[in-house]
CSV table of C-alpha atoms in Angstrom, one decimal:
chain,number,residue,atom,x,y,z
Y,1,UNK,CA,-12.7,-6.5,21.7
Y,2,UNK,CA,-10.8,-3.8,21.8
Y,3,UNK,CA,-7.4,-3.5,18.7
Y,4,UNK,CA,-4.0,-2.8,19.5
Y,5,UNK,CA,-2.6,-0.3,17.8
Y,6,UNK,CA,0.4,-0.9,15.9
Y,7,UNK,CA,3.8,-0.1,17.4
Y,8,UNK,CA,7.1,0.0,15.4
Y,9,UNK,CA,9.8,-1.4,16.3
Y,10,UNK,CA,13.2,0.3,15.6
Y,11,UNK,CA,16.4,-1.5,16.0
Y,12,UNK,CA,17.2,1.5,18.7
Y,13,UNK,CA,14.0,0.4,20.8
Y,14,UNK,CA,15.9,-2.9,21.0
Y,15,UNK,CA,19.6,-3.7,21.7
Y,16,UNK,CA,19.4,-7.2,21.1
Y,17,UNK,CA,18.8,-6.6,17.7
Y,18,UNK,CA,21.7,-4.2,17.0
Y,19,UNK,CA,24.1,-7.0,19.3
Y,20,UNK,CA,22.6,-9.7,16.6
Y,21,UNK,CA,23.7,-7.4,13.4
Y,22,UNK,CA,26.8,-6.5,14.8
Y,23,UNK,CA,27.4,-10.1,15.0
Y,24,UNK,CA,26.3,-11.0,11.7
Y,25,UNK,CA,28.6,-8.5,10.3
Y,26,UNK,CA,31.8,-9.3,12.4
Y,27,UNK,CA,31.4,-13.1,11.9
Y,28,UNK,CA,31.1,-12.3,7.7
Y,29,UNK,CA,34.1,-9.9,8.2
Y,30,UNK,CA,35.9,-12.9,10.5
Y,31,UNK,CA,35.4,-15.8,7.7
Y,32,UNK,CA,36.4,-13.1,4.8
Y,33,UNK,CA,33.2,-12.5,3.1
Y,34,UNK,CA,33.4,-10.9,0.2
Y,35,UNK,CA,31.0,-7.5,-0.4
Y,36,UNK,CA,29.0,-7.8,2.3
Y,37,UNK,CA,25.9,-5.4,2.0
Y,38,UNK,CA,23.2,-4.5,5.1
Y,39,UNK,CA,20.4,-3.1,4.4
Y,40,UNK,CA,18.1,-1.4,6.8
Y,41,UNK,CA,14.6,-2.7,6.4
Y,42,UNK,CA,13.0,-1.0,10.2
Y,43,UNK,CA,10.0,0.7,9.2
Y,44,UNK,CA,10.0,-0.6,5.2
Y,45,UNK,CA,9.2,-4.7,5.6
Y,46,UNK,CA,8.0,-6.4,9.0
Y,47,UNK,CA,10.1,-9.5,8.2
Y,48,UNK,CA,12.9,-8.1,9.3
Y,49,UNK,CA,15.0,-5.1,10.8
Y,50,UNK,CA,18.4,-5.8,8.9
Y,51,UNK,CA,18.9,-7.9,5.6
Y,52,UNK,CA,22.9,-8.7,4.9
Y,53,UNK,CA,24.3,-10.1,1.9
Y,54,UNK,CA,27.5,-11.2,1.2
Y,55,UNK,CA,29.5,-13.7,-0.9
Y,56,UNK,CA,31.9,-16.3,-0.5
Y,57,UNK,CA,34.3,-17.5,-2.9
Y,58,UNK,CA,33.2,-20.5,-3.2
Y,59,UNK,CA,30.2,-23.6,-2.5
Y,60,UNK,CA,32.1,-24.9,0.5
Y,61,UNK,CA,33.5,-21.0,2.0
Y,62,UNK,CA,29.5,-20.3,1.4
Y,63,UNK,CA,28.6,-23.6,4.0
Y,64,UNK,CA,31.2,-22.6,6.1
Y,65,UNK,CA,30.4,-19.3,6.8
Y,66,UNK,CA,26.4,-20.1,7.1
Y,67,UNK,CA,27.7,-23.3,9.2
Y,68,UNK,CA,29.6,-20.5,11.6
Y,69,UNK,CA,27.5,-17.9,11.8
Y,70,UNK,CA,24.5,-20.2,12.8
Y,71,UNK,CA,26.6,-21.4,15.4
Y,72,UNK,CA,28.0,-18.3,16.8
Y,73,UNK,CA,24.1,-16.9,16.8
Y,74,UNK,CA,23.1,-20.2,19.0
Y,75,UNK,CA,26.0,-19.6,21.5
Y,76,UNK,CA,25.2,-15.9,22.0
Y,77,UNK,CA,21.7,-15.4,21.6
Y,78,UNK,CA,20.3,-19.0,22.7
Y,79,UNK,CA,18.2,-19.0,19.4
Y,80,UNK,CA,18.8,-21.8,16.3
Y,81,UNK,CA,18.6,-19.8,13.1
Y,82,UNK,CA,16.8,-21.4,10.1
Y,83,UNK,CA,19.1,-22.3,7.6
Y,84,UNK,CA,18.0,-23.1,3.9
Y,85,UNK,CA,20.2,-23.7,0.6
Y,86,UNK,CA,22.8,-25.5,2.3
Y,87,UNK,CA,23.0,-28.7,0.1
Y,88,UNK,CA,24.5,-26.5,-2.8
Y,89,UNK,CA,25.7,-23.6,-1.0
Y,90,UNK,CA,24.8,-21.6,-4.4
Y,91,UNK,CA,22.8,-19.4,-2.0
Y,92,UNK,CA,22.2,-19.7,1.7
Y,93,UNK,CA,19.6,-18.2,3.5
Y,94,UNK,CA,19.9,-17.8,7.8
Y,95,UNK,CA,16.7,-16.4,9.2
Y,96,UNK,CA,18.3,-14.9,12.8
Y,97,UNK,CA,14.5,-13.5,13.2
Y,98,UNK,CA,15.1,-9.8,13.2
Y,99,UNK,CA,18.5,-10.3,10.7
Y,100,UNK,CA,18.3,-12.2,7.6
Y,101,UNK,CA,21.5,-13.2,5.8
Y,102,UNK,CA,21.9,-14.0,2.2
Y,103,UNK,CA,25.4,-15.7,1.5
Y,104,UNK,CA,25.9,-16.4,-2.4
Y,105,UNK,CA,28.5,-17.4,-4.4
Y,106,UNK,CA,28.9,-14.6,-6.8
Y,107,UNK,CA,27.6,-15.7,-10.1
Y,108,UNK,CA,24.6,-16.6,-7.9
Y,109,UNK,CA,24.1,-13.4,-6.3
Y,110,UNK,CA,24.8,-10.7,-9.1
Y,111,UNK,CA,21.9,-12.7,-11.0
Y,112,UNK,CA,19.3,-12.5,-8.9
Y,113,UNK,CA,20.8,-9.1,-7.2
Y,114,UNK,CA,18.6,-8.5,-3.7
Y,115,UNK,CA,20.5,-5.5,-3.2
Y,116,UNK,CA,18.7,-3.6,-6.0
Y,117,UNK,CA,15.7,-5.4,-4.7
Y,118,UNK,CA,15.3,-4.6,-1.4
Y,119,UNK,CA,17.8,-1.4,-1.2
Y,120,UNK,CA,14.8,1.3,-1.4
Y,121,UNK,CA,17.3,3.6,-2.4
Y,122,UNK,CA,20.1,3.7,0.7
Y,123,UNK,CA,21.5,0.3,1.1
Y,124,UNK,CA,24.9,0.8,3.0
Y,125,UNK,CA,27.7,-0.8,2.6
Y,126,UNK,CA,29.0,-2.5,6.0
């Protein structure tokens, strides 16, 4: 049995993917999310080819804006995103598949700070 070799995707080989960032990041811009953060991880991690996080100002703007997004991704992509954490809304998770979202309130997320996690040295603000 023959192996296939390996190919890599980059969000440029795909549109879709770009068309799901760009609506991660307009929907997080349209319900007023505070420092939102993508970071390119194409070529660095296979989970994904964008990680965003953000914060809200609070438990329930945190729900809403995971509550939104998910929805928005459904209408225009025909997908259901996973969605974790939102019971407290201290930190949701969305997992769009080739986007995953981090929303935090902000004593949440400048604890366990992702961004200095996963930046690799050229996280971009969005």
């Amino acid at each position: 049995m023959a192996t296939q070799p390996h190919v890599q995707r980059t969000p440029e080989a795909d549109p879709g993917v770009e068309a799901l960032h760009q609506l991660v990041l307009t929907s997080l811009d349209d319900d007023q999310a505070v420092e939102t953060v993508s970071i390119p991880l194409a070529g660095k991690s296979s989970i994904a080819d964008y990680m965003v996080v953000a914060s809200g100002r609070s438990t329930r703007q945190v729900a809403s804006m995971a509550n939104k997004l998910a929805e928005k991704i459904k209408a225009e992509f025909g997908r259901t995103a996973r969605v974790e954490g939102l019971p407290t809304a201290d930190w949701v998770l969305i997992d769009a598949g080739d986007v995953i979202v981090h929303l935090f309130r902000p004593e949440v997320r400048s604890f366990y700070n992702l961004e200095r996690m996963w930046a690799f040295g050229d996280a971009g603000q969005a």
